[in-house]
mmCIF file of C-alpha atoms in Angstrom:
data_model
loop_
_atom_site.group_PDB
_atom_site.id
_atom_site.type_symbol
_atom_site.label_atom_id
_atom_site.label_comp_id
_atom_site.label_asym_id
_atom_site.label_seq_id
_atom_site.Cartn_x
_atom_site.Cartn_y
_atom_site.Cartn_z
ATOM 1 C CA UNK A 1397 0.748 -20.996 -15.997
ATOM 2 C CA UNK A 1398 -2.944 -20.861 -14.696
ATOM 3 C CA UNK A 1399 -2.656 -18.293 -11.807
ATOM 4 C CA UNK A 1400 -5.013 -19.973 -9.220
ATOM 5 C CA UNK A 1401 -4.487 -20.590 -5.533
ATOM 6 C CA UNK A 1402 -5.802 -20.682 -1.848
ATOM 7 C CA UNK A 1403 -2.858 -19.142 0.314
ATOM 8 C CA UNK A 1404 -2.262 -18.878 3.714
ATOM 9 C CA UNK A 1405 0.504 -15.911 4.998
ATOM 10 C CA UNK A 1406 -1.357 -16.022 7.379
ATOM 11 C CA UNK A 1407 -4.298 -14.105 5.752
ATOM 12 C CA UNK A 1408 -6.385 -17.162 3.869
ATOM 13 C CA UNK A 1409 -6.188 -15.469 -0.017
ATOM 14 C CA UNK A 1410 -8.708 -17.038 -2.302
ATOM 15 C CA UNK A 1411 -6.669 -15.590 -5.940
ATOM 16 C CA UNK A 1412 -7.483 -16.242 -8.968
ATOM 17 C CA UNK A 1413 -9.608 -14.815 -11.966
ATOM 18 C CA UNK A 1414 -13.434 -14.971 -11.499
ATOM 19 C CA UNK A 1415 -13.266 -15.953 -7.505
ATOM 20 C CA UNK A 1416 -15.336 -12.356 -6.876
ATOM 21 C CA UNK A 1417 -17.934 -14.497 -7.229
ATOM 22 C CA UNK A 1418 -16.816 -16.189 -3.897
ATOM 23 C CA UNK A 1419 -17.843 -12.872 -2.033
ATOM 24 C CA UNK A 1420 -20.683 -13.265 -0.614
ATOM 25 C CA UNK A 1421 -19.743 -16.920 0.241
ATOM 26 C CA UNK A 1422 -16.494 -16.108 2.491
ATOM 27 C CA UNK A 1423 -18.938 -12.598 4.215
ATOM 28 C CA UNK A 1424 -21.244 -15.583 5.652
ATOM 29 C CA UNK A 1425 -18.146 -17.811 7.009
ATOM 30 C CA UNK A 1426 -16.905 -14.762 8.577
ATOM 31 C CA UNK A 1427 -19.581 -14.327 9.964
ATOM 32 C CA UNK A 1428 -20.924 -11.315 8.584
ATOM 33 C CA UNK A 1429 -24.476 -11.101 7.946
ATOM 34 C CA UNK A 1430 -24.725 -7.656 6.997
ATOM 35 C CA UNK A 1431 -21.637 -6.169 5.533
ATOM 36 C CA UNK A 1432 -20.943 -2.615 4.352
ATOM 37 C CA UNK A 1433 -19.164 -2.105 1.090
ATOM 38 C CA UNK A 1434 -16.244 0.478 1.508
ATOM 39 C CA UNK A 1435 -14.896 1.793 -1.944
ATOM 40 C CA UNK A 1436 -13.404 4.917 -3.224
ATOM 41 C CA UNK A 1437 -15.405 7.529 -5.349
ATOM 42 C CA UNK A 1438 -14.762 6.452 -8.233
ATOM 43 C CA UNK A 1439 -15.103 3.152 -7.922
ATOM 44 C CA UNK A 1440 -18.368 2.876 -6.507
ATOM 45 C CA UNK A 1441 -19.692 4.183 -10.142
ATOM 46 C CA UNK A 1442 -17.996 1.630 -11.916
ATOM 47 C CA UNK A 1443 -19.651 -2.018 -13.280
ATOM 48 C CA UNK A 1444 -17.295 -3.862 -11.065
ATOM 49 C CA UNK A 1445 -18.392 -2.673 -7.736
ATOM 50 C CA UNK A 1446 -21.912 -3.222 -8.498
ATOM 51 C CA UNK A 1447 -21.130 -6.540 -9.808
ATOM 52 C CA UNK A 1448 -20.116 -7.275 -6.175
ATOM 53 C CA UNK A 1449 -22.919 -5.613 -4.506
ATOM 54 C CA UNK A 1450 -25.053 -7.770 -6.679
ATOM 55 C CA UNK A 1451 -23.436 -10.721 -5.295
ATOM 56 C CA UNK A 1452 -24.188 -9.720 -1.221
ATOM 57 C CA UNK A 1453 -27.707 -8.489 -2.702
ATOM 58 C CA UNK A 1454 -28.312 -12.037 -3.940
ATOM 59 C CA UNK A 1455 -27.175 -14.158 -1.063
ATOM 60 C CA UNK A 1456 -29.083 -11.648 1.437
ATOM 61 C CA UNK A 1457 -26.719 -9.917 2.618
ATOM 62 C CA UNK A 1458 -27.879 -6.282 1.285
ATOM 63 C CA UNK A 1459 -26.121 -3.583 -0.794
ATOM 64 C CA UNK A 1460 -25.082 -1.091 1.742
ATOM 65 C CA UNK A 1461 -21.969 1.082 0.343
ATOM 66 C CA UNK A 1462 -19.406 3.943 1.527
ATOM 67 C CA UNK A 1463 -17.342 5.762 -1.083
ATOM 68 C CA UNK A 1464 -16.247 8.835 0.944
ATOM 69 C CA UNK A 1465 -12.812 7.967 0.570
ATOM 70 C CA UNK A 1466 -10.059 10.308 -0.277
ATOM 71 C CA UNK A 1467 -6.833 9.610 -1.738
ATOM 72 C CA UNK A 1468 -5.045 9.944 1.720
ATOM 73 C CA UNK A 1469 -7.657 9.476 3.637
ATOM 74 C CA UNK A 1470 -8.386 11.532 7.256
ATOM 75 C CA UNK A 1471 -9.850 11.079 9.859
ATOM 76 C CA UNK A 1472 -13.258 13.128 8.656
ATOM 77 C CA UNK A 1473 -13.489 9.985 6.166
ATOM 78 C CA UNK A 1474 -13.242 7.481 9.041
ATOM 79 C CA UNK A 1475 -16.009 9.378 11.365
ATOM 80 C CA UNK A 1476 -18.070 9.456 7.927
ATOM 81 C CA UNK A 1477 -17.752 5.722 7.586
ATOM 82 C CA UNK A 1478 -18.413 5.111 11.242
ATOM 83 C CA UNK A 1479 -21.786 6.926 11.101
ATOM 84 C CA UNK A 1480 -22.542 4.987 7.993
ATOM 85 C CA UNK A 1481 -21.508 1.646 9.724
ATOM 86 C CA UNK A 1482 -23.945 2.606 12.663
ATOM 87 C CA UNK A 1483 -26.984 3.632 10.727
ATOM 88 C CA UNK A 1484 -27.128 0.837 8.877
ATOM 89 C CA UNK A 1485 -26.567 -1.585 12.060
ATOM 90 C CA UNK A 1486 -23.579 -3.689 10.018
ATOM 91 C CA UNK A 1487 -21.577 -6.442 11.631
ATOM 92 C CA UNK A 1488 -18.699 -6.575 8.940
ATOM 93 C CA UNK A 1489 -16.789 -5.145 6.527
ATOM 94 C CA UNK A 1490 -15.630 -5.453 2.912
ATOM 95 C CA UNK A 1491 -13.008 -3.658 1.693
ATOM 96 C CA UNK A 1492 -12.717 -3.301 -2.021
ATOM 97 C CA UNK A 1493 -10.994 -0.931 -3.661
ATOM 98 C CA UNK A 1494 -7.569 0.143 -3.621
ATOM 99 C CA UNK A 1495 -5.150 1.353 -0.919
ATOM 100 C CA UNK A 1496 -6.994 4.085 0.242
ATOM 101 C CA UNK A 1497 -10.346 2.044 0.106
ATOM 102 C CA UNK A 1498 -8.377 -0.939 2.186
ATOM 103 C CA UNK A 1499 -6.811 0.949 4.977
ATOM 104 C CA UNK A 1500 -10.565 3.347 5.299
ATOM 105 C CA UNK A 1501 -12.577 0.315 5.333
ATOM 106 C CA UNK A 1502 -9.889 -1.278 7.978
ATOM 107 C CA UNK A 1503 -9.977 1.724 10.121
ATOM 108 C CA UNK A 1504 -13.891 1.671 10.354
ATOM 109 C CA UNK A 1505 -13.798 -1.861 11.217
ATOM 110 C CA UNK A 1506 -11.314 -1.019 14.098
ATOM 111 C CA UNK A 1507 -13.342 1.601 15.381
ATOM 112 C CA UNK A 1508 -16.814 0.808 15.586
ATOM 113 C CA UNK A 1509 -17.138 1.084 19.778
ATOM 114 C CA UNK A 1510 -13.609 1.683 21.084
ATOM 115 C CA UNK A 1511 -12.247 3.661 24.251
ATOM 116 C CA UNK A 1512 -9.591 5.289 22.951
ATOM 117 C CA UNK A 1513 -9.027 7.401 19.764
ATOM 118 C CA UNK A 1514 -7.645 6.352 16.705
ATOM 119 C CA UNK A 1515 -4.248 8.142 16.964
ATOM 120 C CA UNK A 1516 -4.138 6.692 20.724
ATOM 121 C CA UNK A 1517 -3.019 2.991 18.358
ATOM 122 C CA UNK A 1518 -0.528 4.419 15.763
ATOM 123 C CA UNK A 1519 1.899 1.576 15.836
ATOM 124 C CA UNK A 1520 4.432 2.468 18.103
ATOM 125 C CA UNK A 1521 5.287 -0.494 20.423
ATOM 126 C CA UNK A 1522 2.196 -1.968 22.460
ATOM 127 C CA UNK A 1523 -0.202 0.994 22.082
ATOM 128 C CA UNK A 1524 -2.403 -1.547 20.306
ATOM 129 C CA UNK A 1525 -3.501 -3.328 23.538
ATOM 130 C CA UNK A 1526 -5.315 0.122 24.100
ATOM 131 C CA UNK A 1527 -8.051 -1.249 22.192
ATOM 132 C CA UNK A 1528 -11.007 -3.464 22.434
ATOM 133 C CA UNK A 1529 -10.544 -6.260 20.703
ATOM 134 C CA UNK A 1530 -13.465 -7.731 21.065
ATOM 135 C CA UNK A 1531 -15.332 -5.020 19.164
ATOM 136 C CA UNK A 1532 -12.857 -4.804 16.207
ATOM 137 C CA UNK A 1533 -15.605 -6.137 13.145
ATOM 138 C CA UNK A 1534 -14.492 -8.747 10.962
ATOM 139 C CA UNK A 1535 -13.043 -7.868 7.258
ATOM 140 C CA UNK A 1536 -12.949 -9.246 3.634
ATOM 141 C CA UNK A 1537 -10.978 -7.527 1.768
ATOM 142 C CA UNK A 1538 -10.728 -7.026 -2.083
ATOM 143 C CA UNK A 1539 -8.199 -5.477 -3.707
ATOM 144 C CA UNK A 1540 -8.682 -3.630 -7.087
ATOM 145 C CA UNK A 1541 -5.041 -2.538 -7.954
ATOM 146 C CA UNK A 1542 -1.724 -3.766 -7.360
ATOM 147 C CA UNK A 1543 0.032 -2.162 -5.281
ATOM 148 C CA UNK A 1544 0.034 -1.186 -1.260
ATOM 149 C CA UNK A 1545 -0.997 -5.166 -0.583
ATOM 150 C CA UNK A 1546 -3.028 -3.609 2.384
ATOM 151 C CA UNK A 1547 -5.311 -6.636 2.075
ATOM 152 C CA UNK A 1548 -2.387 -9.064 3.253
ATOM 153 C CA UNK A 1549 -1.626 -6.341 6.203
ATOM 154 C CA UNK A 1550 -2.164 -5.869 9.856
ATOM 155 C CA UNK A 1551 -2.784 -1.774 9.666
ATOM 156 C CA UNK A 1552 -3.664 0.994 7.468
ATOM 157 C CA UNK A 1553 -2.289 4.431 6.916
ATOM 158 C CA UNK A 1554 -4.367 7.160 8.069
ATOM 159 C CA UNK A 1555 -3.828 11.002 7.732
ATOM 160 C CA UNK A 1556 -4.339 13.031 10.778
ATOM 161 C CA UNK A 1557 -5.952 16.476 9.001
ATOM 162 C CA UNK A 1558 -5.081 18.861 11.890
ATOM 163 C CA UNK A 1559 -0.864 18.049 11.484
ATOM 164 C CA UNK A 1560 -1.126 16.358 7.538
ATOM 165 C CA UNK A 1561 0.709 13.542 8.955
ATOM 166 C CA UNK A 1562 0.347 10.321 7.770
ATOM 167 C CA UNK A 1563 -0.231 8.201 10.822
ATOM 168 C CA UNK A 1564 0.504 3.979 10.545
ATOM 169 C CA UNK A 1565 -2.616 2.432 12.439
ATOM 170 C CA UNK A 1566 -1.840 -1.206 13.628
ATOM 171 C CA UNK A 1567 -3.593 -4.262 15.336
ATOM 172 C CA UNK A 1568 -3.622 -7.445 15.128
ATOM 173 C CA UNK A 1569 -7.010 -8.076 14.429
ATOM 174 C CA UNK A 1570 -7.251 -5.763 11.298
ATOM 175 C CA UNK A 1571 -5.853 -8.776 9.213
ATOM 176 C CA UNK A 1572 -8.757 -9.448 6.603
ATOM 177 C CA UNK A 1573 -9.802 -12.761 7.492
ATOM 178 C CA UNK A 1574 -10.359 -13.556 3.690
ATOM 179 C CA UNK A 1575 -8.809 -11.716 0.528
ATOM 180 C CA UNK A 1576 -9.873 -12.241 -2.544
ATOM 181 C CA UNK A 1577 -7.532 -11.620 -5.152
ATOM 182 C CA UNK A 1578 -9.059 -11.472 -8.887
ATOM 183 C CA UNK A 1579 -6.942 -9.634 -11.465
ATOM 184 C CA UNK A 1580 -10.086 -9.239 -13.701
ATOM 185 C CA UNK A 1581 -10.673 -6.397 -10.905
ATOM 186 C CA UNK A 1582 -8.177 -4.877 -11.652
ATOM 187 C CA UNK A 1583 -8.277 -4.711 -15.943
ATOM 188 C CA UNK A 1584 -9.960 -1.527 -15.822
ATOM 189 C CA UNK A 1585 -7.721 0.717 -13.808
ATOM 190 C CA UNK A 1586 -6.472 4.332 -15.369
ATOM 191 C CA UNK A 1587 -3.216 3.602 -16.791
ATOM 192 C CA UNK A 1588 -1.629 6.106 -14.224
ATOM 193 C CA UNK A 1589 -3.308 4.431 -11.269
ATOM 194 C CA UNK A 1590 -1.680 0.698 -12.522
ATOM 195 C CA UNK A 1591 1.828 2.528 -12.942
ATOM 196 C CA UNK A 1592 1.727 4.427 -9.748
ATOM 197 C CA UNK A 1593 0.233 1.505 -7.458
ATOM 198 C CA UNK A 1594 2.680 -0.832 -9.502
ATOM 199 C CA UNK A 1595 5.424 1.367 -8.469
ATOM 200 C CA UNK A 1596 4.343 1.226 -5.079
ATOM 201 C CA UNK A 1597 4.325 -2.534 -4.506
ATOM 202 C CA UNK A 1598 8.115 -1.874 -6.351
ATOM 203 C CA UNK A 1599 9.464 0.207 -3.958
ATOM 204 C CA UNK A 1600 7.866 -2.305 -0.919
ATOM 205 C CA UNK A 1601 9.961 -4.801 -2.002
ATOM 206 C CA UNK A 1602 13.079 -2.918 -2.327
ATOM 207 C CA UNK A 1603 12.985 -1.096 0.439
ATOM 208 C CA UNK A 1604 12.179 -4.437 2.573
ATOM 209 C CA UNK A 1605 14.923 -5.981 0.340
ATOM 210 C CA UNK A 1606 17.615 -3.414 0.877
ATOM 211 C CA UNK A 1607 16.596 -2.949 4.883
ATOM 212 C CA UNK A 1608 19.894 -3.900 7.182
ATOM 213 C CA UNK A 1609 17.478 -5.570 9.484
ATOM 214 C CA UNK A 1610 17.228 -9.719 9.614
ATOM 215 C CA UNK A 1611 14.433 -11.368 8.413
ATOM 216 C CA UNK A 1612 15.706 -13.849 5.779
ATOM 217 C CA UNK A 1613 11.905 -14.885 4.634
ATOM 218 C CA UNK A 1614 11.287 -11.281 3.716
ATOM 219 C CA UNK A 1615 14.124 -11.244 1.810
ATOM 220 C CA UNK A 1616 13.246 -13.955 -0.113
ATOM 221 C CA UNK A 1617 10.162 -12.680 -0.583
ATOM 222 C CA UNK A 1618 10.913 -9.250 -1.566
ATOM 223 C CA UNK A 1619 13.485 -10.673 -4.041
ATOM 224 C CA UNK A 1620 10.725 -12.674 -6.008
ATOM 225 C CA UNK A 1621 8.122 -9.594 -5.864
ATOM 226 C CA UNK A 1622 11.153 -7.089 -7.334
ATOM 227 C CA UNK A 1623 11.036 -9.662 -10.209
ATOM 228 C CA UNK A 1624 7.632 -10.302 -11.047
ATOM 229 C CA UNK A 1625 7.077 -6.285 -11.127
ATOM 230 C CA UNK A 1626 9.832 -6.104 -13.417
ATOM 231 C CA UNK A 1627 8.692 -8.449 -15.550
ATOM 232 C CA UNK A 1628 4.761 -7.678 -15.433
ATOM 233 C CA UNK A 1629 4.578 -3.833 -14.859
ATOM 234 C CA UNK A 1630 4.985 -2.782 -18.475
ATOM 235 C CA UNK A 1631 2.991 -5.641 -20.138
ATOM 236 C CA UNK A 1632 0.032 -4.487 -17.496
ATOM 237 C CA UNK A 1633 0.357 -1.005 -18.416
ATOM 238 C CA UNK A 1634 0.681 -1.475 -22.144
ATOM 239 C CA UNK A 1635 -2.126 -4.051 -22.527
ATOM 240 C CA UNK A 1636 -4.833 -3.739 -19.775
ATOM 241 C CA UNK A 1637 -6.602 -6.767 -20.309
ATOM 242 C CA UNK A 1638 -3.472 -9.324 -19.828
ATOM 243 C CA UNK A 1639 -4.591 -11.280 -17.205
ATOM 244 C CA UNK A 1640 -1.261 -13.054 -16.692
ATOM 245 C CA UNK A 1641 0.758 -9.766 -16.069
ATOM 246 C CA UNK A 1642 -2.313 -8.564 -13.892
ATOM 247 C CA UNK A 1643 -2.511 -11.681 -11.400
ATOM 248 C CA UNK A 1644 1.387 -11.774 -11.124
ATOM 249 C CA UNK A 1645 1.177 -7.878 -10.161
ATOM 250 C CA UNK A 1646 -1.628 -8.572 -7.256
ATOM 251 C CA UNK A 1647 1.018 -11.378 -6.258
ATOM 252 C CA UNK A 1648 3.955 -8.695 -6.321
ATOM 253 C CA UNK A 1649 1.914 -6.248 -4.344
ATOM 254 C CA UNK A 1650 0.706 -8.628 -1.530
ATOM 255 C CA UNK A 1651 4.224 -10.114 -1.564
ATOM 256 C CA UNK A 1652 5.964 -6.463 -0.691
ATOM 257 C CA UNK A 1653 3.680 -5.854 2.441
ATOM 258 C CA UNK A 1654 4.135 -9.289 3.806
ATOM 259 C CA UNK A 1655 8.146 -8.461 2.801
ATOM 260 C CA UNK A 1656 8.407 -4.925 4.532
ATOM 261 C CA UNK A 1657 7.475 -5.959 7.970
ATOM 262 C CA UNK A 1658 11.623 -6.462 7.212
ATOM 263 C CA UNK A 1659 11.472 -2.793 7.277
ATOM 264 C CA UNK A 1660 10.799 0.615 4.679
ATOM 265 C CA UNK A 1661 13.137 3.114 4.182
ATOM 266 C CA UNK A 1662 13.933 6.925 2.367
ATOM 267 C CA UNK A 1663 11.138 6.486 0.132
ATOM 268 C CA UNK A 1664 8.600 5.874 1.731
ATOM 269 C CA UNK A 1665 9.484 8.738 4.519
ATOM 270 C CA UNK A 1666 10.077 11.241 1.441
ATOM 271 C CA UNK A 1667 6.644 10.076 0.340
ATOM 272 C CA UNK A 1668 4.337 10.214 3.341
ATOM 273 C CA UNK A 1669 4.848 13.424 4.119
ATOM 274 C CA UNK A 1670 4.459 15.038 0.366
ATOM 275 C CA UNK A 1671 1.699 12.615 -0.009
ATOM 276 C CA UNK A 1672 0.279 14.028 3.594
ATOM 277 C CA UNK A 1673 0.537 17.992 2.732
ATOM 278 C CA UNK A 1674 0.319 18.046 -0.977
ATOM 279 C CA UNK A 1675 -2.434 14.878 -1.581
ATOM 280 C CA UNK A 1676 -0.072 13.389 -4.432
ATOM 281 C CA UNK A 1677 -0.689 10.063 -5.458
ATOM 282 C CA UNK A 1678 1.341 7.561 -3.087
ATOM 283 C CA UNK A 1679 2.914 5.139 -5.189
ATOM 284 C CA UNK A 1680 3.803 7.814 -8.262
ATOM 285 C CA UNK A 1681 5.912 9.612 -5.480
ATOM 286 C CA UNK A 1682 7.759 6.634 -4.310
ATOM 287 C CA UNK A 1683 8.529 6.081 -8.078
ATOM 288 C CA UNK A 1684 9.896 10.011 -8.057
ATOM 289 C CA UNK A 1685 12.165 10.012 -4.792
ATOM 290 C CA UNK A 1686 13.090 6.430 -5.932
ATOM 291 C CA UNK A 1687 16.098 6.800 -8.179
ATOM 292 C CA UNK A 1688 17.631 9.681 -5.434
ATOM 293 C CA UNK A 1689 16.912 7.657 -2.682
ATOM 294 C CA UNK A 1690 19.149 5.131 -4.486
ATOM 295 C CA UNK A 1691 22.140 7.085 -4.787
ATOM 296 C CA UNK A 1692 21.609 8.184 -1.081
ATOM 297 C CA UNK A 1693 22.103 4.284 -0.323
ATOM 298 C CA UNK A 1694 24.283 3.800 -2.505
ATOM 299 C CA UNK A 1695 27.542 2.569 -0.436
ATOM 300 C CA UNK A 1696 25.210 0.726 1.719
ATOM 301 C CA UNK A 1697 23.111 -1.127 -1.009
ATOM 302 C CA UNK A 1698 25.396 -1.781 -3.983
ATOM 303 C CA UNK A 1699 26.526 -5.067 -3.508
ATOM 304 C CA UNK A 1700 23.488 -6.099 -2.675
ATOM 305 C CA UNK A 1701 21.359 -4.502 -5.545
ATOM 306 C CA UNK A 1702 24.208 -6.273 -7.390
ATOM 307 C CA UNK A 1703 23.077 -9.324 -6.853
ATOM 308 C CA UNK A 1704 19.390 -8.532 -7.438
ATOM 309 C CA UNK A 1705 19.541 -7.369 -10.480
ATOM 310 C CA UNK A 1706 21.173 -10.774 -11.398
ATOM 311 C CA UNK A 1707 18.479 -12.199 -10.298
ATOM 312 C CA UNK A 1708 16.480 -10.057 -12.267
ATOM 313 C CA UNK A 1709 18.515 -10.272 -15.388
ATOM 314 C CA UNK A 1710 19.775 -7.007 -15.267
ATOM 315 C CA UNK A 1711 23.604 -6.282 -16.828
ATOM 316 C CA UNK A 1712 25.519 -3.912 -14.784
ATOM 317 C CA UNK A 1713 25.162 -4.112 -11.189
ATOM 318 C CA UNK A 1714 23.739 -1.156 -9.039
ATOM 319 C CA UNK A 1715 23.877 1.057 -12.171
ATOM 320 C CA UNK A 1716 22.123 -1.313 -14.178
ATOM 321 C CA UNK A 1717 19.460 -2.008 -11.588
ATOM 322 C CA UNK A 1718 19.176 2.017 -11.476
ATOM 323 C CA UNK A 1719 18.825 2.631 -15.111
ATOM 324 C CA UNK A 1720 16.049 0.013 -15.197
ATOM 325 C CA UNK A 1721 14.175 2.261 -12.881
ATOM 326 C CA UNK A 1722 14.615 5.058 -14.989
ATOM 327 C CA UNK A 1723 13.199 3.255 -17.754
ATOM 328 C CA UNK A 1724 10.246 1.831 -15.739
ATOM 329 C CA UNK A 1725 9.815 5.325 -14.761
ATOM 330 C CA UNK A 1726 9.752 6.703 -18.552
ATOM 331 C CA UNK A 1727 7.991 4.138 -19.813
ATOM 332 C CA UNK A 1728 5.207 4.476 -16.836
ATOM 333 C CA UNK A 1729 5.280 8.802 -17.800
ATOM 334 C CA UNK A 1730 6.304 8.874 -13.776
ATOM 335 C CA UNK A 1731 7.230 12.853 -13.310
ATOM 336 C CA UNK A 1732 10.635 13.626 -13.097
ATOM 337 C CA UNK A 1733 11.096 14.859 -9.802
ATOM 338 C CA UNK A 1734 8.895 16.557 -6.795
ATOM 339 C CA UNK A 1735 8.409 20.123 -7.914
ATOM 340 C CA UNK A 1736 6.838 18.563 -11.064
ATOM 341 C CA UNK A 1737 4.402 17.344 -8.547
ATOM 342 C CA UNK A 1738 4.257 20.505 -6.908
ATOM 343 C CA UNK A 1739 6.390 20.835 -4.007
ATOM 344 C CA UNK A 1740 7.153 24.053 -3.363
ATOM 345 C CA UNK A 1741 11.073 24.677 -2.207
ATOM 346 C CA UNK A 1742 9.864 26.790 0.627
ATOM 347 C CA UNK A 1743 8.312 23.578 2.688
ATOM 348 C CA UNK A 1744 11.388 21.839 2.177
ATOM 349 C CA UNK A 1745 12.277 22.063 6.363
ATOM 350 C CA UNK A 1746 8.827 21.016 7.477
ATOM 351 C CA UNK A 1747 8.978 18.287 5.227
ATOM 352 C CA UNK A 1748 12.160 17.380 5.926
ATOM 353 C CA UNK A 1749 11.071 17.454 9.750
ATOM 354 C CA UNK A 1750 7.746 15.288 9.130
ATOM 355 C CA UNK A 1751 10.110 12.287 7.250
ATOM 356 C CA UNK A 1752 12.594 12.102 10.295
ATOM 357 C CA UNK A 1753 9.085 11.879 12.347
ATOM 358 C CA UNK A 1754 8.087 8.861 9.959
ATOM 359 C CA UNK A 1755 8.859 5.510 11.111
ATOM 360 C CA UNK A 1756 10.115 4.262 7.834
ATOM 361 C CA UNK A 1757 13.125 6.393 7.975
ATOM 362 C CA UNK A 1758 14.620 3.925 10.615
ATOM 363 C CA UNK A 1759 14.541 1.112 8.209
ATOM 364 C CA UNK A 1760 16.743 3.096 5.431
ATOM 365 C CA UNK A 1761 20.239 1.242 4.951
ATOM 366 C CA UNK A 1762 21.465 5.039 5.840
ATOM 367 C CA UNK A 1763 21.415 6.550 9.178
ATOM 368 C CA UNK A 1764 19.009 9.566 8.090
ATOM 369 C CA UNK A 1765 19.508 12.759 9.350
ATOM 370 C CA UNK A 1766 18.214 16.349 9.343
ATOM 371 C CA UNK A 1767 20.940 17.283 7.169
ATOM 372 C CA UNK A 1768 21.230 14.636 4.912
ATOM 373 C CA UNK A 1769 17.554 14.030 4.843
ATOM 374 C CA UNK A 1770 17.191 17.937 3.671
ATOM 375 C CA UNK A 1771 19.897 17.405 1.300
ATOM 376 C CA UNK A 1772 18.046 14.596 -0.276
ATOM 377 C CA UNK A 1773 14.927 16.359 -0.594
ATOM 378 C CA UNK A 1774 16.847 19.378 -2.745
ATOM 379 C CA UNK A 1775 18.037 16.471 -5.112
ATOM 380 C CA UNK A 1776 14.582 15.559 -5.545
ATOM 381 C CA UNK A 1777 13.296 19.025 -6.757
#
């Protein structure tokens, strides 16, 4: 199967391998004539990203590039970027990188000359008509793992440093208008990063699969991206340069984030706010809450999961579907539970609190409480 294709959902996503060398192309027809490159540390060291600056250098377009970019990146990041943006008098942005490179690069686009702050359009119901649309820059985004699918999205995750909450930033207008999807980007990743942002666009499509809410396109679509990460995630992990496994995991990935606008759930509340306070790595953690988040659902979800996993070609049902997590997990060297990670017992209630906070807990197939929600955090030490 050659893995080439112009998409539209509704993002237009130019994917295949080689079509980096599109960039600077698809900058000029968004109208950017001066765009600034926002990657992640250590990215911006690495052949690929000057590969692409090469291309905007070539088509006159410059080299400018940000890589202040934490994992979970803050607010001191964003302000960074902004300066950056300012200085250098751009008009666009290109995201390249992953997650955390996406949503940063997203979030300076948003904010280049707005009224209100960024927490004032967290994504609670129509606080994004606070801003100024007409000043939101446009984006290209490029995607370097597989996994969050930010580049098919309409918000990025941003950590506010003062609380270490993970804040979900959302308008309309911070859907890329192009994303190039090339899994030769994404060949050199650290093994750890391809399991734990392969993990990641995993758990998108289950939770979005196992949400009570309707949305029978999601479902669909969450159904085909739990399969292709089964059937990809090891072969990407276990031989890098696989270009099949690698384009079907950028599929999977951009499939779960246009699936969980169905909805998130346990997992992804668990992991924001360890991710938030402790600065784990987002996608390992929703691989280490996963298979306890599971059993939480269990009543809800097992019929359902049933069926999945014959879709998959899983034996067993529910427990079957389950034990193929645990392999993924021990296959992927995933750690075995939070305090591996380093969560320390004694933040158990304030994390507990933060997850009921997070808006993915209303999308978990189980009414989440402060009892049961502190409950499931002690079976995940």
């Amino acid at each position: 199967m050659k893995l080439w294709g112009n998409w539209s959902y509704p993002t237009a996503v130019k994917f295949g391998a080689g079509r980096i060398a599109e960039l600077a192309d698809h900058c000029k027809a968004a109208g950017i004539a001066r765009p600034l490159l926002v990657t992640d540390r250590a990215l911006s060291t690495l052949p690929i990203t000057a590969s692409a600056l090469d291309l905007l250098d070539a088509a006159g377009l410059g080299r400018a590039m940000f890589s202040e970019v934490d994992p979970n990146p803050h607010e001191g990041n964003m302000e960074a970027g902004l300066a950056a943006y300012r200085a250098g008098g751009h008009d666009g942005v290109v995201c390249f990188g992953g997650g955390s490179a996406l949503d940063l690069g997203k979030m300076i686009a948003l904010m280049v000359d707005q009224p209100v702050s960024v927490w004032d359009l967290e994504d609670i119901g129509d606080w994004w008509t606070r801003a100024n649309p007409d000043t939101i820059a446009p984006i290209v985004a490029v995607p370097t793992t597989a996994g969050t699918g930010s580049e098919v999205g309409r918000a990025g995750v941003l950590t506010n440093s003062a609380t270490h909450k993970k804040k979900i930033i959302f308008h309309p207008k911070l859907l890329p208008t192009v994303t190039i999807c090339d899994p030769e980007l994404s060949v050199g990743m650290p093994r750890f990063i391809t399991a734990g942002t392969g993990m990641d666009a995993f758990a998108h499509c289950l939770e979005a699969y196992c949400s009570p809410f309707f949305h029978p396109m999601s479902q669909g679509i969450a159904l085909e991206g739990l399969r292709l990460v089964n059937e990809n995630l090891l072969r990407a992990y276990n031989e890098p340069g696989d270009l099949e496994a690698r384009g079907n995991m950028l599929a999977a990935a951009a499939m779960g984030a246009v699936a969980f606008q169905k909805g998130l759930g346990a997992i992804h509340s668990l992991s924001h706010p360890v991710g938030a306070v402790y600065g784990t790595h987002h996608g390992t953690t929703n691989a280490v809450v996963m298979p306890m988040v599971l059993d939480f659902n269990r009543d809800a979800i097992e019929g359902r999961l049933g069926r999945a996993a014959d879709y998959l070609g899983i034996a067993g049902g529910f427990d079957g579907f389950r034990a193929r997590v645990m392999e993924l997990r021990a296959e992927l060297s995933i750690p075995e539970n939070l305090t591996a990670m380093g969560v320390e017992p004694d933040r158990l209630d304030e994390l507990t609190e933060m997850a009921l906070e997070d808006p993915s807990c209303g999308g978990n197939p189980v009414e989440m409480t402060r009892q049961n929600t502190r409950a499931l955090f002690e079976t995940c030490m």
